[in-house]
JSON list of C-alpha atoms in Angstrom, two decimals:
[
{"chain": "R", "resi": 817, "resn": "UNK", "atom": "CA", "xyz": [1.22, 14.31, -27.28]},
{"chain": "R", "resi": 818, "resn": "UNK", "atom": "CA", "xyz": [4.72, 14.36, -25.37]},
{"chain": "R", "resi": 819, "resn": "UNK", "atom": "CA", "xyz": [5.61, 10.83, -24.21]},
{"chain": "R", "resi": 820, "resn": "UNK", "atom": "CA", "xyz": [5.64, 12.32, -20.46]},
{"chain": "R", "resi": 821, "resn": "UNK", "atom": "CA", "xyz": [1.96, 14.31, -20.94]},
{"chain": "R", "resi": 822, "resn": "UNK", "atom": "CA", "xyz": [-0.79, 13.37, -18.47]},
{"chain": "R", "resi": 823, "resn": "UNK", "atom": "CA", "xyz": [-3.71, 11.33, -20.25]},
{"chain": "R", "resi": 824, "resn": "UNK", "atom": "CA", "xyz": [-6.48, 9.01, -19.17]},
{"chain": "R", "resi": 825, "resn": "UNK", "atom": "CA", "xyz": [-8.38, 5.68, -20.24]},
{"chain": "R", "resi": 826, "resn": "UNK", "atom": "CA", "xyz": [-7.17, 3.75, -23.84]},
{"chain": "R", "resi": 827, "resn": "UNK", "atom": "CA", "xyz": [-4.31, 1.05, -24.65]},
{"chain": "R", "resi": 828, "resn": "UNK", "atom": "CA", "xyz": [-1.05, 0.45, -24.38]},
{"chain": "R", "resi": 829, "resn": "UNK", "atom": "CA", "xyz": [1.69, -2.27, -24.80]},
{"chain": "R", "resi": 830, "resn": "UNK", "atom": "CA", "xyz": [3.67, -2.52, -21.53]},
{"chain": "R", "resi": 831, "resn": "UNK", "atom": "CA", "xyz": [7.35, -4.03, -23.10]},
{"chain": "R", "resi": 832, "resn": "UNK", "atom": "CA", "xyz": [9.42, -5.77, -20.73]},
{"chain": "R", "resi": 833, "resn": "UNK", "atom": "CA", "xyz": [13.19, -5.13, -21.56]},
{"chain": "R", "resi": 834, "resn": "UNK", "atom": "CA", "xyz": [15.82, -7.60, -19.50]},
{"chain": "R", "resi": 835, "resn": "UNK", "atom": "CA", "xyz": [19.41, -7.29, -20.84]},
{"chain": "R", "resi": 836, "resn": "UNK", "atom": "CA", "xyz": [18.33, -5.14, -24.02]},
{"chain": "R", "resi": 837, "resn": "UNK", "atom": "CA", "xyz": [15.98, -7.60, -25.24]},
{"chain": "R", "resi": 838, "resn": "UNK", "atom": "CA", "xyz": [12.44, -7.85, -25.16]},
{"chain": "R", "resi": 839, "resn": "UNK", "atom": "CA", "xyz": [11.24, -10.26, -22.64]},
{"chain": "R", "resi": 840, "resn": "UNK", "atom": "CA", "xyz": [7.18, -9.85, -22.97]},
{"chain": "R", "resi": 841, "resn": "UNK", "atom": "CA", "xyz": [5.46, -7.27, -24.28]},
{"chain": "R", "resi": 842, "resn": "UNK", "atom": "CA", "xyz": [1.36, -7.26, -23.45]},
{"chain": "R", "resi": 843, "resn": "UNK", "atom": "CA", "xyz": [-1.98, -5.63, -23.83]},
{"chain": "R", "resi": 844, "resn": "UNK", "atom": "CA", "xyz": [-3.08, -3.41, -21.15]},
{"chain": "R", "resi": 845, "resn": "UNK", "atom": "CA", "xyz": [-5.94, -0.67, -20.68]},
{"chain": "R", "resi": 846, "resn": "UNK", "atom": "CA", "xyz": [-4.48, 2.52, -19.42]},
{"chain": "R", "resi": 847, "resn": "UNK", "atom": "CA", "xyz": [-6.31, 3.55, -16.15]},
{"chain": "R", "resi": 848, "resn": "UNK", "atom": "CA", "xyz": [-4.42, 6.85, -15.42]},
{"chain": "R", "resi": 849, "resn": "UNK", "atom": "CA", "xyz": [-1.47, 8.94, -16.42]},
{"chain": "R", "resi": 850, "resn": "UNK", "atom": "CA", "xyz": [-0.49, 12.19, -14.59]},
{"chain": "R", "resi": 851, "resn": "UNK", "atom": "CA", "xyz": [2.71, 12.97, -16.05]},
{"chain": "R", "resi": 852, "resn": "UNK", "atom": "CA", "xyz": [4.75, 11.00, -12.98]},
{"chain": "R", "resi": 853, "resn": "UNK", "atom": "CA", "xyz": [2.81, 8.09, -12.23]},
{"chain": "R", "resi": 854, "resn": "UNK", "atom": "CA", "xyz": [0.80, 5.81, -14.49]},
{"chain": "R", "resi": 855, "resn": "UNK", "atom": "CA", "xyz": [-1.90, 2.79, -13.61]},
{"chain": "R", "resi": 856, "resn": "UNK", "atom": "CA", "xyz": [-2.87, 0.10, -16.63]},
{"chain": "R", "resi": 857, "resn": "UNK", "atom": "CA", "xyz": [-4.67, -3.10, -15.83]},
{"chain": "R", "resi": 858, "resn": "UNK", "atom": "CA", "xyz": [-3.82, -6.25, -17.60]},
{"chain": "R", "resi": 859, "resn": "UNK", "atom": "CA", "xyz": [-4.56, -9.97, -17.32]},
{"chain": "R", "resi": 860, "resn": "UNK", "atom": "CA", "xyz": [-1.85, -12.36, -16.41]},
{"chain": "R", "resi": 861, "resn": "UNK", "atom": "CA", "xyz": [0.27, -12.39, -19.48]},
{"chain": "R", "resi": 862, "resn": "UNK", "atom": "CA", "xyz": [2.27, -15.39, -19.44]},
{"chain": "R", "resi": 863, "resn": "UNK", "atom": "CA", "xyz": [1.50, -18.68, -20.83]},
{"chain": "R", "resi": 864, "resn": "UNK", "atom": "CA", "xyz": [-0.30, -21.07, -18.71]},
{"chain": "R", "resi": 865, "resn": "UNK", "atom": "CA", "xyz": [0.34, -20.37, -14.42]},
{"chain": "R", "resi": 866, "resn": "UNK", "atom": "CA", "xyz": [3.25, -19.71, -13.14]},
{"chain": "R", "resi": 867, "resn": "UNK", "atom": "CA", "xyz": [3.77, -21.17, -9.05]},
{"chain": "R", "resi": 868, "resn": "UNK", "atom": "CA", "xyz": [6.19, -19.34, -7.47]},
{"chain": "R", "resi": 869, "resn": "UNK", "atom": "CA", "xyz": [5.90, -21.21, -4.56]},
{"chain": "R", "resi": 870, "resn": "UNK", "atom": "CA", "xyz": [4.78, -18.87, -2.27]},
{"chain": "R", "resi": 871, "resn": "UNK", "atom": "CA", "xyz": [1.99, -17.36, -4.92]},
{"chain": "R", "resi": 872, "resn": "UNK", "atom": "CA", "xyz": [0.37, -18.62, -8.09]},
{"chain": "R", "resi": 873, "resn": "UNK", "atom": "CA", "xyz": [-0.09, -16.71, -11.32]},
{"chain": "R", "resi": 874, "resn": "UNK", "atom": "CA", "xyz": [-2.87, -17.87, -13.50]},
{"chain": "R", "resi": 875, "resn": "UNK", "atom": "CA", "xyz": [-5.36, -17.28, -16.46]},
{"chain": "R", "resi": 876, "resn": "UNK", "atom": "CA", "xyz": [-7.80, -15.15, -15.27]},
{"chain": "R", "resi": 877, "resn": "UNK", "atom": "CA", "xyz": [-5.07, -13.16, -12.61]},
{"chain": "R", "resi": 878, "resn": "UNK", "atom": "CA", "xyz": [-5.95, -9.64, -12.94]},
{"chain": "R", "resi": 879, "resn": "UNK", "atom": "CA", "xyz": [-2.59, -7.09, -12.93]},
{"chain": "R", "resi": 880, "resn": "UNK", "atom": "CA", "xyz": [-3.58, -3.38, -11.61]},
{"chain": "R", "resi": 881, "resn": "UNK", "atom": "CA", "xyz": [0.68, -1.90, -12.17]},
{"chain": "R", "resi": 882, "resn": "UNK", "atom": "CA", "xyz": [1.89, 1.27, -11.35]},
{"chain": "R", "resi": 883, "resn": "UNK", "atom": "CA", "xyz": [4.78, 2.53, -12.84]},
{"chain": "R", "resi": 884, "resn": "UNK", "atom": "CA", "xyz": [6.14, 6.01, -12.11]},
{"chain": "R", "resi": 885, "resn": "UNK", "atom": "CA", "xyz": [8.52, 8.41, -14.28]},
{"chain": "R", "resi": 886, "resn": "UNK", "atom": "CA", "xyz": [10.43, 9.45, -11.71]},
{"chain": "R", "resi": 887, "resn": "UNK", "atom": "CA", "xyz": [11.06, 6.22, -9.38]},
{"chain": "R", "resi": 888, "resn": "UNK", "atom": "CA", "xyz": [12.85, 2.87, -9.54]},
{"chain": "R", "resi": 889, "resn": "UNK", "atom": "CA", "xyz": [10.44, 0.22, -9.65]},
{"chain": "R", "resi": 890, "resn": "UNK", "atom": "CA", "xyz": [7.01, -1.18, -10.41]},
{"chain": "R", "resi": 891, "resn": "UNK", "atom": "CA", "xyz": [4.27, -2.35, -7.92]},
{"chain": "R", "resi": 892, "resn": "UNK", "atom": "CA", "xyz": [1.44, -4.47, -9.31]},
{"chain": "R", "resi": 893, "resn": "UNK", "atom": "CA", "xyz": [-1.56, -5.23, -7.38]},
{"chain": "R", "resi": 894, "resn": "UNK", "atom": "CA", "xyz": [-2.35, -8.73, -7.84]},
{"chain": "R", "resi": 895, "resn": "UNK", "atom": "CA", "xyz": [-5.75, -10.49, -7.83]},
{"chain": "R", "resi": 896, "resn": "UNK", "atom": "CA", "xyz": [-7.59, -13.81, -8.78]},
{"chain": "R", "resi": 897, "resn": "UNK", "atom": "CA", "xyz": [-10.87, -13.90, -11.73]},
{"chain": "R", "resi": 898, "resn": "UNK", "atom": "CA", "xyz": [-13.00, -13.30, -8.68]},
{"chain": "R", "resi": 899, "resn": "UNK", "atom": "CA", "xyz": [-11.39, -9.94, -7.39]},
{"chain": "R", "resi": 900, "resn": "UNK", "atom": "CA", "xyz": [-9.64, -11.67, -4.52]},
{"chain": "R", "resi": 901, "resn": "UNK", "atom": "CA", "xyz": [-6.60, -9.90, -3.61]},
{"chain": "R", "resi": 902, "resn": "UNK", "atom": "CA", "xyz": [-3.17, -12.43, -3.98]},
{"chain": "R", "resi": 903, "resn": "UNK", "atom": "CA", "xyz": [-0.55, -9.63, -2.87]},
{"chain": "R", "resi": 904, "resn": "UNK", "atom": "CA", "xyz": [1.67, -7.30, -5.20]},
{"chain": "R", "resi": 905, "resn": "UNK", "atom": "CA", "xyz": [4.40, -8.40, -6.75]},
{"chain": "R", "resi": 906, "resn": "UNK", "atom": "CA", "xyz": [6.98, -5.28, -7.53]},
{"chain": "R", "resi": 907, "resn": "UNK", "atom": "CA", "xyz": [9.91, -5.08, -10.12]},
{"chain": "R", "resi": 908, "resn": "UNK", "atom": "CA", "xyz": [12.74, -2.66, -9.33]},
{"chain": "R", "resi": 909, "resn": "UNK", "atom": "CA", "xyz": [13.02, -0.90, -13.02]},
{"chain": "R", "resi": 910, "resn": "UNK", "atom": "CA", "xyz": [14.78, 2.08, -14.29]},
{"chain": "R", "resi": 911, "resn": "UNK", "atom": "CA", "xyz": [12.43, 5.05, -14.52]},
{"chain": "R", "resi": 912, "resn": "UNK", "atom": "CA", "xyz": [8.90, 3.49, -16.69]},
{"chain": "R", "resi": 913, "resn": "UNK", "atom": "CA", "xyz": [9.32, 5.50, -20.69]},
{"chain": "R", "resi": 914, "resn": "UNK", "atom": "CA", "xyz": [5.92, 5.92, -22.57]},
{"chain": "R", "resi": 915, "resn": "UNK", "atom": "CA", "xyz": [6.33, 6.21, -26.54]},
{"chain": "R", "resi": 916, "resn": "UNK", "atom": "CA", "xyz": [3.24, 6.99, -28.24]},
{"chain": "R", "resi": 917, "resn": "UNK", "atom": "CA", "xyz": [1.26, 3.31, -27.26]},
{"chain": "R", "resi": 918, "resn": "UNK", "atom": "CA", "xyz": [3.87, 1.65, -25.42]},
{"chain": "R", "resi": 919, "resn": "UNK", "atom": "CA", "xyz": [4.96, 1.50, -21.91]},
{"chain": "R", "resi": 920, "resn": "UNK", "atom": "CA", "xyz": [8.63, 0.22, -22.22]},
{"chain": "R", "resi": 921, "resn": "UNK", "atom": "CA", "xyz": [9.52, -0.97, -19.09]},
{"chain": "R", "resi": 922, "resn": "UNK", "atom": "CA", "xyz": [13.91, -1.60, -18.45]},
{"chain": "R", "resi": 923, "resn": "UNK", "atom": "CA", "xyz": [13.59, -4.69, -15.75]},
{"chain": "R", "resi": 924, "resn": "UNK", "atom": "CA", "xyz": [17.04, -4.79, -13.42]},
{"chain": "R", "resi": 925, "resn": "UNK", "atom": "CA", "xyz": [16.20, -8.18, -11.88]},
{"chain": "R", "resi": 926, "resn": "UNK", "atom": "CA", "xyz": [15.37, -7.16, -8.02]},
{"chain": "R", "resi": 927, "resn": "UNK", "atom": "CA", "xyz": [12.04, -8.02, -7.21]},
{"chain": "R", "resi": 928, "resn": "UNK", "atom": "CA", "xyz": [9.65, -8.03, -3.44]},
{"chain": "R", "resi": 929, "resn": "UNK", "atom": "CA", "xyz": [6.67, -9.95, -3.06]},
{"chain": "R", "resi": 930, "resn": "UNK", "atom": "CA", "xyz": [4.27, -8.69, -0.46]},
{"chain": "R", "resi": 931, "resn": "UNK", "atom": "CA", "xyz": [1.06, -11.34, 0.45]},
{"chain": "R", "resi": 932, "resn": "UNK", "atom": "CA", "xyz": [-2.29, -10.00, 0.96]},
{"chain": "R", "resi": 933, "resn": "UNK", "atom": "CA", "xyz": [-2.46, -10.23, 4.26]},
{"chain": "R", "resi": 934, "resn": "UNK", "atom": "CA", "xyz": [1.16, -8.65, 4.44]},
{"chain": "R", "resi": 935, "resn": "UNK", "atom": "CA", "xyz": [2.76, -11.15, 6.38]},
{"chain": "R", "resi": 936, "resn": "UNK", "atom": "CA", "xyz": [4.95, -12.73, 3.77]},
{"chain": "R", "resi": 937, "resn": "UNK", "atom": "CA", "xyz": [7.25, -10.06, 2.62]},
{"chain": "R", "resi": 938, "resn": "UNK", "atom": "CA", "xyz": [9.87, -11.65, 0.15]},
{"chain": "R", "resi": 939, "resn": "UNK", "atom": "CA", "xyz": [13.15, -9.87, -1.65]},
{"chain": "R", "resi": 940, "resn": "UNK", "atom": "CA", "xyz": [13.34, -11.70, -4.45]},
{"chain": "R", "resi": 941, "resn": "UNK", "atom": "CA", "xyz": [16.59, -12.98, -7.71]},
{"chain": "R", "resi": 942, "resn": "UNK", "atom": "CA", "xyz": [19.09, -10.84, -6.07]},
{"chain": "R", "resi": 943, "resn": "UNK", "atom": "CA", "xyz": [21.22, -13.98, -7.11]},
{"chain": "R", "resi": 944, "resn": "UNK", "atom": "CA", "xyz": [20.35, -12.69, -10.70]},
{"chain": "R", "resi": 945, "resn": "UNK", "atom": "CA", "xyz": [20.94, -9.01, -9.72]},
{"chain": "R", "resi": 946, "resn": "UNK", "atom": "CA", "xyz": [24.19, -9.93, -8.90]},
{"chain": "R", "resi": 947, "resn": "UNK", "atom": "CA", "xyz": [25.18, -12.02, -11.73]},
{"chain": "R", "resi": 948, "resn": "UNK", "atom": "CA", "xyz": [23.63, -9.28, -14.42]},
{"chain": "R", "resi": 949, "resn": "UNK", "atom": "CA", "xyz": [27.29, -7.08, -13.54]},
{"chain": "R", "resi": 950, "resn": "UNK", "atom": "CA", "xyz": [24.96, -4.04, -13.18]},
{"chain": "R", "resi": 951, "resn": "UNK", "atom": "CA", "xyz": [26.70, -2.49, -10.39]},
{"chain": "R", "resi": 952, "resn": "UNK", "atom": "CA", "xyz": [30.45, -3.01, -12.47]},
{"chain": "R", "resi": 953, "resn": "UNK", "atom": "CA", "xyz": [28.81, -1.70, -15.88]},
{"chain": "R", "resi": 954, "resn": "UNK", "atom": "CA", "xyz": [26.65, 0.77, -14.17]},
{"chain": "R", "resi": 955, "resn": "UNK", "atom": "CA", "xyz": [27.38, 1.41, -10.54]},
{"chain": "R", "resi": 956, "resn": "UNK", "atom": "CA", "xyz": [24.48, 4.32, -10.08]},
{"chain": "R", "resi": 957, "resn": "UNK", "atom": "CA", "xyz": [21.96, 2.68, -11.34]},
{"chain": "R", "resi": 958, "resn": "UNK", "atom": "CA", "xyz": [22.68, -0.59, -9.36]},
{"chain": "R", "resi": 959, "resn": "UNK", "atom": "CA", "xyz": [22.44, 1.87, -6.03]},
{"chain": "R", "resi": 960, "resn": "UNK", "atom": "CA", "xyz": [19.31, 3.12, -7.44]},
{"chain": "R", "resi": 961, "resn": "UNK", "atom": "CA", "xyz": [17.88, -0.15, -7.59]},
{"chain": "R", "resi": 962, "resn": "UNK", "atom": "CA", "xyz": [19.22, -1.43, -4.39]},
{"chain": "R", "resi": 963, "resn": "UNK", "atom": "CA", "xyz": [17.69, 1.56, -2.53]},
{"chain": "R", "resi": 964, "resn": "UNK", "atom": "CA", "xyz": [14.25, 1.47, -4.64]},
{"chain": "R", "resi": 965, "resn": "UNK", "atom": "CA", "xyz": [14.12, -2.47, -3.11]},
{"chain": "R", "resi": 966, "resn": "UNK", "atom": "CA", "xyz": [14.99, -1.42, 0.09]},
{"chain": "R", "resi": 967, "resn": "UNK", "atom": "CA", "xyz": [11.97, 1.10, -0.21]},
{"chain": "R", "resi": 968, "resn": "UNK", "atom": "CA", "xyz": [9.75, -0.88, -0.89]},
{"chain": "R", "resi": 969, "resn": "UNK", "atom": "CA", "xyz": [10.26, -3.23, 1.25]},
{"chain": "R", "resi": 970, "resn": "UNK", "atom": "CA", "xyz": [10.10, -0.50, 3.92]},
{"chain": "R", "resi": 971, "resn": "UNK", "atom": "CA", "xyz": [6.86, 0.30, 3.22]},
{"chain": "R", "resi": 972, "resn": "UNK", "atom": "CA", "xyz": [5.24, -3.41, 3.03]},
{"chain": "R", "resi": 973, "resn": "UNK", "atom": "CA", "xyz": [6.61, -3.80, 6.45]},
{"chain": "R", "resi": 974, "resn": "UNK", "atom": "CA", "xyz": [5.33, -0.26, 7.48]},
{"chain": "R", "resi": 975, "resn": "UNK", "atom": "CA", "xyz": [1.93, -1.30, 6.38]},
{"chain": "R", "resi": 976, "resn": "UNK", "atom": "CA", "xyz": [1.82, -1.40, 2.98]},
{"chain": "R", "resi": 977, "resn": "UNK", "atom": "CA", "xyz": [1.29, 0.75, -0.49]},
{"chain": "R", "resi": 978, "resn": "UNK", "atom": "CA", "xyz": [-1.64, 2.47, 0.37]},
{"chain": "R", "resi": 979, "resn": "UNK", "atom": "CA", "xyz": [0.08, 6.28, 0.44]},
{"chain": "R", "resi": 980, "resn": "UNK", "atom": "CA", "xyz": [1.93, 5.13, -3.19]},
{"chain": "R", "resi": 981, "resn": "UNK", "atom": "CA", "xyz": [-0.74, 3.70, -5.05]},
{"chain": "R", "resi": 982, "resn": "UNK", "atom": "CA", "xyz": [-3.83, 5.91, -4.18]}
]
């Protein structure tokens, strides 16, 4: 099968990359793949919870991400062990690559959190976006980046993902 083939229900590895080098790589069951966009759900992979402040992540979180071929970032639907929905946390990433079983994912720091109720709408490390250099060692794909945040962010405060995601 071509890595960029449409294909339904089995497993993958999502991989994490940040800075060329492998930052988590995880289990996840691979919901849908149409050839641009692809859905996998996963548990919370990290160890122990993880407060953010403004959200938790915990054992027993439940990730529904969708990563696209085509696009510059990530949106994962976020919800508790009893289906309650936290918010969506989305990563601005270069275009999502599928090899065989893996889902390698290139993470360029710039991140939006949007709450469930969509009141609390976050941009989030662009401290960290700006000290990776990406816009010196790669100005185009630092505009891409910037404009996929500003995006997304657009359409939380338009009233959400609901057009992207379904």
């Amino acid at each position: 099968m071509s890595v960029n083939s449409p294909d339904s229900a089995g497993q993958l590895d999502v991989v994490l990359v940040k800075a060329g080098r492998t930052k988590i790589r995880y289990p996840a069951e691979l919901l849908s793949d149409d050839g641009t966009r692809l859905a996998v759900r996963a548990p919370w992979a990290g160890d122990g919870a993880r407060d953010f402040g403004f959200v938790r992540f915990e054992p027993g979180d439940v990730f529904t991400e969708y990563y696209w071929r085509d696009r510059w970032f990530a949106v994962k639907e976020v919800r508790d062990g009893s289906g309650e929905l936290k918010g969506w946390y989305c990563d601005i990433t270069r275009p999502v690559t599928r090899s065989g079983a893996e889902l390698v994912v290139e993470d360029l720091d710039l991140d939006l959190w949007v709450s469930a109720d969509g009141t609390d709408v976050r941009r989030l490390d662009e401290d960290e976006f700006e000290e990776s250099g990406l816009a010196s060692s790669d100005p185009v794909a630092a505009a891409a980046a910037v404009a996929a945040l500003d995006e997304l962010e657009g359409l939380a405060r338009a009233g959400g993902f609901d057009a992207l995601l379904r």
